[in-house]
């Protein structure tokens, strides 16, 4: 009798399930968050030279570039091309002590709680006309400040749960009903996660079981969200591809959050490029003269990817379109992102 086939348990992903996910722009004040947001979305969020000029979060959508979609458009010769979109939210700057309410910190941290991923903007330029909230540019310290505040907020949220439930769990003892055992298991998991965060770790870097992920996903933990680091460099450094702060930032990421991506960009360069609007010829001339290209396509694609999103393409006489679905879903579930009828009658898909 042949051995039974082992069933591999499907790994549950950290984060909110769904296709309409959002990514927040996070960092200290005056590091270029709103400048980045304005340029990438062609918006007009205030980007003044003082802390907390952005208080309420601003939201916008940007098209996700994909050469495969462009290829389908040329092949099918349709008149309508509809890309997938990434929703980006500009969140006001955090400061040291934000977890305790400094600088309107509690409100800003709640805005981070509402997004699914993070673009962490780090200042990597020196400009005496742009004040730094801590008086001098020090990317390593800035990175530590943001991550410490996120971990402190997570610790406070987890401790609140533990304090509210500890006495009831203790009363249950070693026995109890199925529901009691489930509550005790959940309490033990929350305590384990709290200890992990207190030790200086981000939740997203833990090796969690599916049951633990279920519990984590029920808590709005800030350090469970995927992060991409964006280093805002001067236009000169961006064009010459050389910056004294980048090795420091990369070293910090490798030591503290190995595997996370670092993408340099220049807020000044991207703002100048965005000013050309729909004038493609002028924009192309600008890029040729500067000898550099925009970092935004790479940043947008990375943001989309870090949220575990992928495209499901449809093409026909009327339109070519990129739909958004989660990575790892079955073919029929991907089709269900479009319509249930398509999923129920789907026969075949081609992988590009």
mmCIF file of C-alpha atoms in Angstrom:
data_model
loop_
_atom_site.group_PDB
_atom_site.id
_atom_site.type_symbol
_atom_site.label_atom_id
_atom_site.label_comp_id
_atom_site.label_asym_id
_atom_site.label_seq_id
_atom_site.Cartn_x
_atom_site.Cartn_y
_atom_site.Cartn_z
ATOM 1 C CA UNK A 1 0.000 0.000 0.000
ATOM 2 C CA UNK A 2 1.571 3.326 -1.077
ATOM 3 C CA UNK A 3 2.299 5.834 1.710
ATOM 4 C CA UNK A 4 -0.257 8.535 2.286
ATOM 5 C CA UNK A 5 0.470 11.771 0.553
ATOM 6 C CA UNK A 6 1.503 14.421 3.065
ATOM 7 C CA UNK A 7 -0.748 17.451 3.056
ATOM 8 C CA UNK A 8 1.252 20.671 3.173
ATOM 9 C CA UNK A 9 -0.527 23.266 5.266
ATOM 10 C CA UNK A 10 -1.048 26.485 3.344
ATOM 11 C CA UNK A 11 0.741 29.329 5.109
ATOM 12 C CA UNK A 12 -1.539 32.155 6.215
ATOM 13 C CA UNK A 13 -0.220 35.633 5.434
ATOM 14 C CA UNK A 14 0.186 38.366 7.990
ATOM 15 C CA UNK A 15 -2.145 41.279 7.388
ATOM 16 C CA UNK A 16 -5.672 42.034 6.307
ATOM 17 C CA UNK A 17 -6.958 39.722 3.572
ATOM 18 C CA UNK A 18 -8.255 41.423 0.458
ATOM 19 C CA UNK A 19 -7.262 43.149 -2.756
ATOM 20 C CA UNK A 20 -8.006 46.789 -1.912
ATOM 21 C CA UNK A 21 -4.950 47.333 0.297
ATOM 22 C CA UNK A 22 -3.250 50.594 1.225
ATOM 23 C CA UNK A 23 0.324 51.655 1.869
ATOM 24 C CA UNK A 24 1.236 54.539 4.181
ATOM 25 C CA UNK A 25 4.136 56.988 3.844
ATOM 26 C CA UNK A 26 5.847 57.159 7.248
ATOM 27 C CA UNK A 27 8.870 58.981 8.681
ATOM 28 C CA UNK A 28 10.038 61.874 10.834
ATOM 29 C CA UNK A 29 8.868 65.427 10.009
ATOM 30 C CA UNK A 30 10.691 67.212 7.174
ATOM 31 C CA UNK A 31 12.227 64.095 5.597
ATOM 32 C CA UNK A 32 10.294 64.556 2.338
ATOM 33 C CA UNK A 33 7.156 62.460 2.884
ATOM 34 C CA UNK A 34 4.667 64.982 1.500
ATOM 35 C CA UNK A 35 7.075 65.997 -1.273
ATOM 36 C CA UNK A 36 7.266 62.316 -2.249
ATOM 37 C CA UNK A 37 3.483 61.932 -2.013
ATOM 38 C CA UNK A 38 2.803 65.069 -4.056
ATOM 39 C CA UNK A 39 5.194 64.047 -6.815
ATOM 40 C CA UNK A 40 4.140 60.395 -7.068
ATOM 41 C CA UNK A 41 0.416 61.212 -7.062
ATOM 42 C CA UNK A 42 0.536 64.695 -8.666
ATOM 43 C CA UNK A 43 -1.317 65.967 -5.587
ATOM 44 C CA UNK A 44 -0.956 69.187 -3.621
ATOM 45 C CA UNK A 45 -0.548 68.183 0.028
ATOM 46 C CA UNK A 46 1.172 70.940 2.054
ATOM 47 C CA UNK A 47 4.926 70.300 2.228
ATOM 48 C CA UNK A 48 6.048 73.183 4.396
ATOM 49 C CA UNK A 49 9.339 73.446 6.277
ATOM 50 C CA UNK A 50 7.992 72.782 9.780
ATOM 51 C CA UNK A 51 6.815 69.706 11.708
ATOM 52 C CA UNK A 52 3.205 68.516 11.459
ATOM 53 C CA UNK A 53 2.215 70.570 8.416
ATOM 54 C CA UNK A 54 0.338 67.400 7.438
ATOM 55 C CA UNK A 55 -2.119 66.381 10.161
ATOM 56 C CA UNK A 56 -5.003 64.572 8.485
ATOM 57 C CA UNK A 57 -3.875 61.702 6.243
ATOM 58 C CA UNK A 58 -4.163 62.326 2.503
ATOM 59 C CA UNK A 59 -5.051 59.464 0.148
ATOM 60 C CA UNK A 60 -4.478 58.970 -3.570
ATOM 61 C CA UNK A 61 -4.132 56.184 -6.133
ATOM 62 C CA UNK A 62 -1.273 55.583 -8.545
ATOM 63 C CA UNK A 63 -1.214 53.277 -11.566
ATOM 64 C CA UNK A 64 1.027 50.218 -11.248
ATOM 65 C CA UNK A 65 3.320 49.973 -14.310
ATOM 66 C CA UNK A 66 3.592 46.588 -16.009
ATOM 67 C CA UNK A 67 5.228 45.845 -19.372
ATOM 68 C CA UNK A 68 3.021 42.770 -19.809
ATOM 69 C CA UNK A 69 -0.092 44.967 -19.770
ATOM 70 C CA UNK A 70 1.481 47.265 -22.376
ATOM 71 C CA UNK A 71 2.319 44.229 -24.523
ATOM 72 C CA UNK A 72 -1.261 42.947 -24.342
ATOM 73 C CA UNK A 73 -2.512 46.398 -25.318
ATOM 74 C CA UNK A 74 -0.396 46.408 -28.495
ATOM 75 C CA UNK A 75 -1.370 42.821 -29.334
ATOM 76 C CA UNK A 76 -5.121 43.289 -28.982
ATOM 77 C CA UNK A 77 -5.131 46.822 -30.420
ATOM 78 C CA UNK A 78 -7.969 47.964 -28.155
ATOM 79 C CA UNK A 79 -8.754 51.581 -27.349
ATOM 80 C CA UNK A 80 -8.967 51.156 -23.577
ATOM 81 C CA UNK A 81 -6.129 50.196 -21.207
ATOM 82 C CA UNK A 82 -6.937 49.967 -17.496
ATOM 83 C CA UNK A 83 -3.997 49.377 -15.117
ATOM 84 C CA UNK A 84 -4.108 48.150 -11.544
ATOM 85 C CA UNK A 85 -3.779 50.828 -8.858
ATOM 86 C CA UNK A 86 -1.903 51.176 -5.592
ATOM 87 C CA UNK A 87 -3.492 53.338 -2.880
ATOM 88 C CA UNK A 88 -0.954 55.536 -1.065
ATOM 89 C CA UNK A 89 -1.641 57.529 2.100
ATOM 90 C CA UNK A 90 0.500 60.432 3.330
ATOM 91 C CA UNK A 91 0.798 60.215 7.121
ATOM 92 C CA UNK A 92 2.122 63.086 9.235
ATOM 93 C CA UNK A 93 5.603 62.869 10.746
ATOM 94 C CA UNK A 94 6.297 60.885 13.903
ATOM 95 C CA UNK A 95 8.668 62.131 16.603
ATOM 96 C CA UNK A 96 10.344 60.541 19.591
ATOM 97 C CA UNK A 97 7.711 59.981 22.257
ATOM 98 C CA UNK A 98 4.867 59.551 19.739
ATOM 99 C CA UNK A 99 3.751 56.330 21.455
ATOM 100 C CA UNK A 100 3.154 58.441 24.579
ATOM 101 C CA UNK A 101 1.305 61.143 22.639
ATOM 102 C CA UNK A 102 4.157 63.511 21.703
ATOM 103 C CA UNK A 103 3.569 65.561 18.552
ATOM 104 C CA UNK A 104 -0.018 64.364 18.122
ATOM 105 C CA UNK A 105 1.572 60.898 18.078
ATOM 106 C CA UNK A 106 -1.469 58.842 19.079
ATOM 107 C CA UNK A 107 -3.504 60.191 16.147
ATOM 108 C CA UNK A 108 -0.670 59.589 13.686
ATOM 109 C CA UNK A 109 -0.045 56.059 14.963
ATOM 110 C CA UNK A 110 -3.734 55.260 14.500
ATOM 111 C CA UNK A 111 -3.376 56.362 10.869
ATOM 112 C CA UNK A 112 -0.536 53.841 10.445
ATOM 113 C CA UNK A 113 -2.747 51.180 12.001
ATOM 114 C CA UNK A 114 -5.266 51.728 9.184
ATOM 115 C CA UNK A 115 -2.822 50.905 6.352
ATOM 116 C CA UNK A 116 -1.491 47.513 5.225
ATOM 117 C CA UNK A 117 2.115 48.361 4.404
ATOM 118 C CA UNK A 118 4.674 51.101 4.976
ATOM 119 C CA UNK A 119 6.912 53.268 2.812
ATOM 120 C CA UNK A 120 9.456 54.438 5.407
ATOM 121 C CA UNK A 121 11.017 57.668 4.095
ATOM 122 C CA UNK A 122 14.475 58.407 5.504
ATOM 123 C CA UNK A 123 16.265 61.741 5.067
ATOM 124 C CA UNK A 124 19.617 61.284 3.332
ATOM 125 C CA UNK A 125 20.339 64.854 2.258
ATOM 126 C CA UNK A 126 21.849 67.899 3.950
ATOM 127 C CA UNK A 127 20.106 71.234 3.418
ATOM 128 C CA UNK A 128 20.419 74.099 5.898
ATOM 129 C CA UNK A 129 17.158 75.555 4.573
ATOM 130 C CA UNK A 130 15.202 72.429 5.590
ATOM 131 C CA UNK A 131 15.213 72.051 9.367
ATOM 132 C CA UNK A 132 15.649 68.631 10.949
ATOM 133 C CA UNK A 133 13.458 67.867 13.941
ATOM 134 C CA UNK A 134 16.589 66.686 15.830
ATOM 135 C CA UNK A 135 18.814 69.496 14.460
ATOM 136 C CA UNK A 136 21.154 67.252 12.427
ATOM 137 C CA UNK A 137 20.841 64.598 9.725
ATOM 138 C CA UNK A 138 21.472 61.161 11.218
ATOM 139 C CA UNK A 139 19.644 58.377 9.314
ATOM 140 C CA UNK A 140 20.575 55.631 11.781
ATOM 141 C CA UNK A 141 19.080 57.564 14.700
ATOM 142 C CA UNK A 142 16.008 58.458 12.631
ATOM 143 C CA UNK A 143 15.420 54.803 11.709
ATOM 144 C CA UNK A 144 15.721 53.785 15.353
ATOM 145 C CA UNK A 145 13.282 56.512 16.425
ATOM 146 C CA UNK A 146 10.514 55.384 14.070
ATOM 147 C CA UNK A 147 10.926 51.681 14.763
ATOM 148 C CA UNK A 148 11.106 52.200 18.514
ATOM 149 C CA UNK A 149 7.884 54.215 18.469
ATOM 150 C CA UNK A 150 6.072 51.544 16.443
ATOM 151 C CA UNK A 151 7.285 48.797 18.777
ATOM 152 C CA UNK A 152 6.345 50.816 21.881
ATOM 153 C CA UNK A 153 2.827 51.300 20.516
ATOM 154 C CA UNK A 154 2.518 47.576 19.777
ATOM 155 C CA UNK A 155 3.784 46.759 23.267
ATOM 156 C CA UNK A 156 1.184 49.085 24.798
ATOM 157 C CA UNK A 157 -1.640 47.520 22.748
ATOM 158 C CA UNK A 158 -0.582 43.977 23.638
ATOM 159 C CA UNK A 159 -0.156 44.831 27.321
ATOM 160 C CA UNK A 160 -3.634 46.344 27.336
ATOM 161 C CA UNK A 161 -5.055 43.036 26.078
ATOM 162 C CA UNK A 162 -3.008 41.043 28.603
ATOM 163 C CA UNK A 163 -4.004 43.271 31.543
ATOM 164 C CA UNK A 164 -7.680 43.075 30.582
ATOM 165 C CA UNK A 165 -7.712 39.268 30.323
ATOM 166 C CA UNK A 166 -5.058 37.984 32.770
ATOM 167 C CA UNK A 167 -7.386 37.561 35.774
ATOM 168 C CA UNK A 168 -10.090 35.755 33.783
ATOM 169 C CA UNK A 169 -7.545 33.407 32.221
ATOM 170 C CA UNK A 170 -6.081 32.636 35.646
ATOM 171 C CA UNK A 171 -9.575 31.735 36.942
ATOM 172 C CA UNK A 172 -9.993 29.155 34.162
ATOM 173 C CA UNK A 173 -7.175 27.038 35.586
ATOM 174 C CA UNK A 174 -6.067 23.937 33.653
ATOM 175 C CA UNK A 175 -9.501 22.691 32.596
ATOM 176 C CA UNK A 176 -12.449 24.352 30.904
ATOM 177 C CA UNK A 177 -14.600 24.095 27.795
ATOM 178 C CA UNK A 178 -13.414 24.176 24.200
ATOM 179 C CA UNK A 179 -13.998 27.940 24.161
ATOM 180 C CA UNK A 180 -12.027 28.310 27.402
ATOM 181 C CA UNK A 181 -9.077 26.427 25.922
ATOM 182 C CA UNK A 182 -9.240 28.634 22.847
ATOM 183 C CA UNK A 183 -9.172 31.767 25.011
ATOM 184 C CA UNK A 184 -6.188 30.457 26.974
ATOM 185 C CA UNK A 185 -4.358 29.619 23.747
ATOM 186 C CA UNK A 186 -5.023 33.106 22.391
ATOM 187 C CA UNK A 187 -3.806 34.684 25.628
ATOM 188 C CA UNK A 188 -0.597 32.615 25.483
ATOM 189 C CA UNK A 189 -0.008 33.687 21.868
ATOM 190 C CA UNK A 190 -0.524 37.381 22.642
ATOM 191 C CA UNK A 191 1.913 37.080 25.553
ATOM 192 C CA UNK A 192 4.460 35.380 23.271
ATOM 193 C CA UNK A 193 4.111 38.146 20.660
ATOM 194 C CA UNK A 194 4.430 40.821 23.360
ATOM 195 C CA UNK A 195 7.669 39.261 24.624
ATOM 196 C CA UNK A 196 8.981 39.144 21.028
ATOM 197 C CA UNK A 197 8.289 42.858 20.514
ATOM 198 C CA UNK A 198 9.687 43.855 23.934
ATOM 199 C CA UNK A 199 12.919 42.062 22.958
ATOM 200 C CA UNK A 200 13.311 44.615 20.140
ATOM 201 C CA UNK A 201 11.841 42.657 17.218
ATOM 202 C CA UNK A 202 9.213 43.545 14.635
ATOM 203 C CA UNK A 203 6.222 41.172 14.522
ATOM 204 C CA UNK A 204 6.649 40.695 10.760
ATOM 205 C CA UNK A 205 10.083 39.132 11.321
ATOM 206 C CA UNK A 206 8.797 36.331 13.574
ATOM 207 C CA UNK A 207 8.332 32.718 12.452
ATOM 208 C CA UNK A 208 4.668 32.246 13.401
ATOM 209 C CA UNK A 209 2.324 29.284 13.036
ATOM 210 C CA UNK A 210 -0.988 29.699 11.223
ATOM 211 C CA UNK A 211 -2.848 29.809 14.532
ATOM 212 C CA UNK A 212 -0.479 32.502 15.793
ATOM 213 C CA UNK A 213 -0.951 34.492 12.570
ATOM 214 C CA UNK A 214 -4.725 34.310 13.047
ATOM 215 C CA UNK A 215 -4.372 35.874 16.494
ATOM 216 C CA UNK A 216 -1.834 38.473 15.297
ATOM 217 C CA UNK A 217 -4.150 39.498 12.461
ATOM 218 C CA UNK A 218 -6.901 40.156 15.004
ATOM 219 C CA UNK A 219 -4.670 42.810 16.629
ATOM 220 C CA UNK A 220 -3.888 46.089 14.741
ATOM 221 C CA UNK A 221 -0.131 45.722 15.247
ATOM 222 C CA UNK A 222 2.049 48.311 13.533
ATOM 223 C CA UNK A 223 5.213 46.189 13.281
ATOM 224 C CA UNK A 224 3.353 43.385 11.509
ATOM 225 C CA UNK A 225 3.162 45.504 8.346
ATOM 226 C CA UNK A 226 5.704 45.038 5.512
ATOM 227 C CA UNK A 227 8.182 47.917 5.054
ATOM 228 C CA UNK A 228 10.094 49.357 2.105
ATOM 229 C CA UNK A 229 12.728 51.983 2.943
ATOM 230 C CA UNK A 230 12.928 55.051 0.698
ATOM 231 C CA UNK A 231 16.087 57.156 1.068
ATOM 232 C CA UNK A 232 15.452 60.761 0.009
ATOM 233 C CA UNK A 233 18.755 62.010 -1.422
ATOM 234 C CA UNK A 234 19.708 65.303 -3.076
ATOM 235 C CA UNK A 235 19.179 65.700 -6.812
ATOM 236 C CA UNK A 236 22.958 65.825 -7.325
ATOM 237 C CA UNK A 237 23.522 62.579 -5.415
ATOM 238 C CA UNK A 238 20.616 60.869 -7.183
ATOM 239 C CA UNK A 239 21.946 61.690 -10.635
ATOM 240 C CA UNK A 240 25.524 60.669 -9.837
ATOM 241 C CA UNK A 241 24.292 57.589 -7.883
ATOM 242 C CA UNK A 242 26.475 58.338 -4.891
ATOM 243 C CA UNK A 243 25.452 59.326 -1.363
ATOM 244 C CA UNK A 244 27.356 59.127 1.912
ATOM 245 C CA UNK A 245 24.292 58.129 3.942
ATOM 246 C CA UNK A 246 23.161 55.149 1.817
ATOM 247 C CA UNK A 247 25.761 52.659 3.178
ATOM 248 C CA UNK A 248 24.741 53.619 6.728
ATOM 249 C CA UNK A 249 21.057 53.057 5.973
ATOM 250 C CA UNK A 250 21.736 49.766 4.170
ATOM 251 C CA UNK A 251 23.876 48.505 7.070
ATOM 252 C CA UNK A 252 21.120 49.337 9.568
ATOM 253 C CA UNK A 253 18.502 47.513 7.485
ATOM 254 C CA UNK A 254 20.711 44.429 7.057
ATOM 255 C CA UNK A 255 21.385 44.271 10.793
ATOM 256 C CA UNK A 256 17.864 45.014 12.024
ATOM 257 C CA UNK A 257 15.453 43.952 9.258
ATOM 258 C CA UNK A 258 17.367 41.757 6.786
ATOM 259 C CA UNK A 259 15.602 41.234 3.480
ATOM 260 C CA UNK A 260 13.793 44.584 3.446
ATOM 261 C CA UNK A 261 14.259 46.682 0.317
ATOM 262 C CA UNK A 262 16.005 50.077 0.138
ATOM 263 C CA UNK A 263 15.262 52.365 -2.820
ATOM 264 C CA UNK A 264 16.952 55.786 -3.203
ATOM 265 C CA UNK A 265 14.959 58.630 -4.737
ATOM 266 C CA UNK A 266 15.218 62.408 -4.907
ATOM 267 C CA UNK A 267 12.207 64.464 -3.915
ATOM 268 C CA UNK A 268 13.644 67.495 -5.722
ATOM 269 C CA UNK A 269 14.249 65.533 -8.937
ATOM 270 C CA UNK A 270 10.818 63.858 -8.908
ATOM 271 C CA UNK A 271 9.036 67.138 -8.162
ATOM 272 C CA UNK A 272 10.715 68.788 -11.154
ATOM 273 C CA UNK A 273 9.751 65.843 -13.348
ATOM 274 C CA UNK A 274 6.140 65.825 -12.109
ATOM 275 C CA UNK A 275 5.836 69.527 -12.994
ATOM 276 C CA UNK A 276 5.775 68.619 -16.704
ATOM 277 C CA UNK A 277 2.434 66.898 -16.171
ATOM 278 C CA UNK A 278 1.157 65.315 -19.384
ATOM 279 C CA UNK A 279 3.873 66.925 -21.536
ATOM 280 C CA UNK A 280 5.690 63.685 -22.342
ATOM 281 C CA UNK A 281 8.126 65.324 -24.756
ATOM 282 C CA UNK A 282 9.296 67.887 -22.196
ATOM 283 C CA UNK A 283 9.606 65.199 -19.528
ATOM 284 C CA UNK A 284 11.669 63.004 -21.859
ATOM 285 C CA UNK A 285 13.959 65.940 -22.659
ATOM 286 C CA UNK A 286 14.387 66.667 -18.947
ATOM 287 C CA UNK A 287 15.362 63.042 -18.226
ATOM 288 C CA UNK A 288 17.795 63.011 -21.142
ATOM 289 C CA UNK A 289 19.466 66.212 -19.968
ATOM 290 C CA UNK A 290 19.743 64.937 -16.395
ATOM 291 C CA UNK A 291 20.940 61.503 -17.453
ATOM 292 C CA UNK A 292 18.661 59.775 -14.941
ATOM 293 C CA UNK A 293 15.231 58.187 -14.751
ATOM 294 C CA UNK A 294 12.405 58.332 -12.246
ATOM 295 C CA UNK A 295 12.542 55.979 -9.248
ATOM 296 C CA UNK A 296 8.762 55.937 -8.976
ATOM 297 C CA UNK A 297 8.004 52.926 -11.244
ATOM 298 C CA UNK A 298 10.341 50.795 -9.118
ATOM 299 C CA UNK A 299 8.874 52.161 -5.864
ATOM 300 C CA UNK A 300 5.258 51.614 -6.956
ATOM 301 C CA UNK A 301 5.970 48.071 -8.158
ATOM 302 C CA UNK A 302 7.792 47.267 -4.915
ATOM 303 C CA UNK A 303 4.917 48.628 -2.823
ATOM 304 C CA UNK A 304 2.430 46.510 -4.769
ATOM 305 C CA UNK A 305 4.670 43.460 -4.420
ATOM 306 C CA UNK A 306 5.270 43.877 -0.674
ATOM 307 C CA UNK A 307 1.513 43.780 -0.103
ATOM 308 C CA UNK A 308 1.550 40.311 -1.751
ATOM 309 C CA UNK A 309 -0.524 41.570 -4.669
ATOM 310 C CA UNK A 310 -0.327 40.423 -8.273
ATOM 311 C CA UNK A 311 -2.124 40.985 -11.565
ATOM 312 C CA UNK A 312 -4.849 38.975 -13.247
ATOM 313 C CA UNK A 313 -5.010 40.195 -16.861
ATOM 314 C CA UNK A 314 -8.048 40.198 -19.125
ATOM 315 C CA UNK A 315 -7.861 41.150 -22.785
ATOM 316 C CA UNK A 316 -10.439 41.444 -25.546
ATOM 317 C CA UNK A 317 -11.924 43.703 -28.175
ATOM 318 C CA UNK A 318 -13.208 46.301 -25.704
ATOM 319 C CA UNK A 319 -10.363 46.644 -23.195
ATOM 320 C CA UNK A 320 -7.139 45.300 -21.759
ATOM 321 C CA UNK A 321 -7.151 45.366 -17.984
ATOM 322 C CA UNK A 322 -5.008 44.427 -14.980
ATOM 323 C CA UNK A 323 -7.076 43.250 -12.012
ATOM 324 C CA UNK A 324 -5.632 42.972 -8.514
ATOM 325 C CA UNK A 325 -5.547 39.687 -6.593
ATOM 326 C CA UNK A 326 -3.488 38.222 -3.754
ATOM 327 C CA UNK A 327 -0.397 36.155 -4.492
ATOM 328 C CA UNK A 328 -0.839 32.442 -3.942
ATOM 329 C CA UNK A 329 -4.584 32.336 -4.648
ATOM 330 C CA UNK A 330 -6.008 29.621 -6.862
ATOM 331 C CA UNK A 331 -6.920 30.393 -10.451
ATOM 332 C CA UNK A 332 -10.655 30.457 -9.741
ATOM 333 C CA UNK A 333 -10.211 32.709 -6.703
ATOM 334 C CA UNK A 334 -8.189 35.130 -8.821
ATOM 335 C CA UNK A 335 -10.985 35.169 -11.387
ATOM 336 C CA UNK A 336 -13.497 35.815 -8.612
ATOM 337 C CA UNK A 337 -11.806 39.202 -8.127
ATOM 338 C CA UNK A 338 -13.422 40.111 -11.430
ATOM 339 C CA UNK A 339 -16.804 38.391 -11.217
ATOM 340 C CA UNK A 340 -18.286 35.210 -9.774
ATOM 341 C CA UNK A 341 -19.631 34.175 -13.195
ATOM 342 C CA UNK A 342 -16.115 34.254 -14.663
ATOM 343 C CA UNK A 343 -14.775 32.149 -11.809
ATOM 344 C CA UNK A 344 -17.568 29.584 -12.186
ATOM 345 C CA UNK A 345 -17.026 29.170 -15.944
ATOM 346 C CA UNK A 346 -13.208 29.550 -16.052
ATOM 347 C CA UNK A 347 -11.439 26.839 -18.054
ATOM 348 C CA UNK A 348 -7.870 28.039 -18.521
ATOM 349 C CA UNK A 349 -5.446 30.889 -17.863
ATOM 350 C CA UNK A 350 -2.059 31.664 -19.373
ATOM 351 C CA UNK A 351 0.819 32.618 -17.077
ATOM 352 C CA UNK A 352 2.924 35.549 -18.323
#
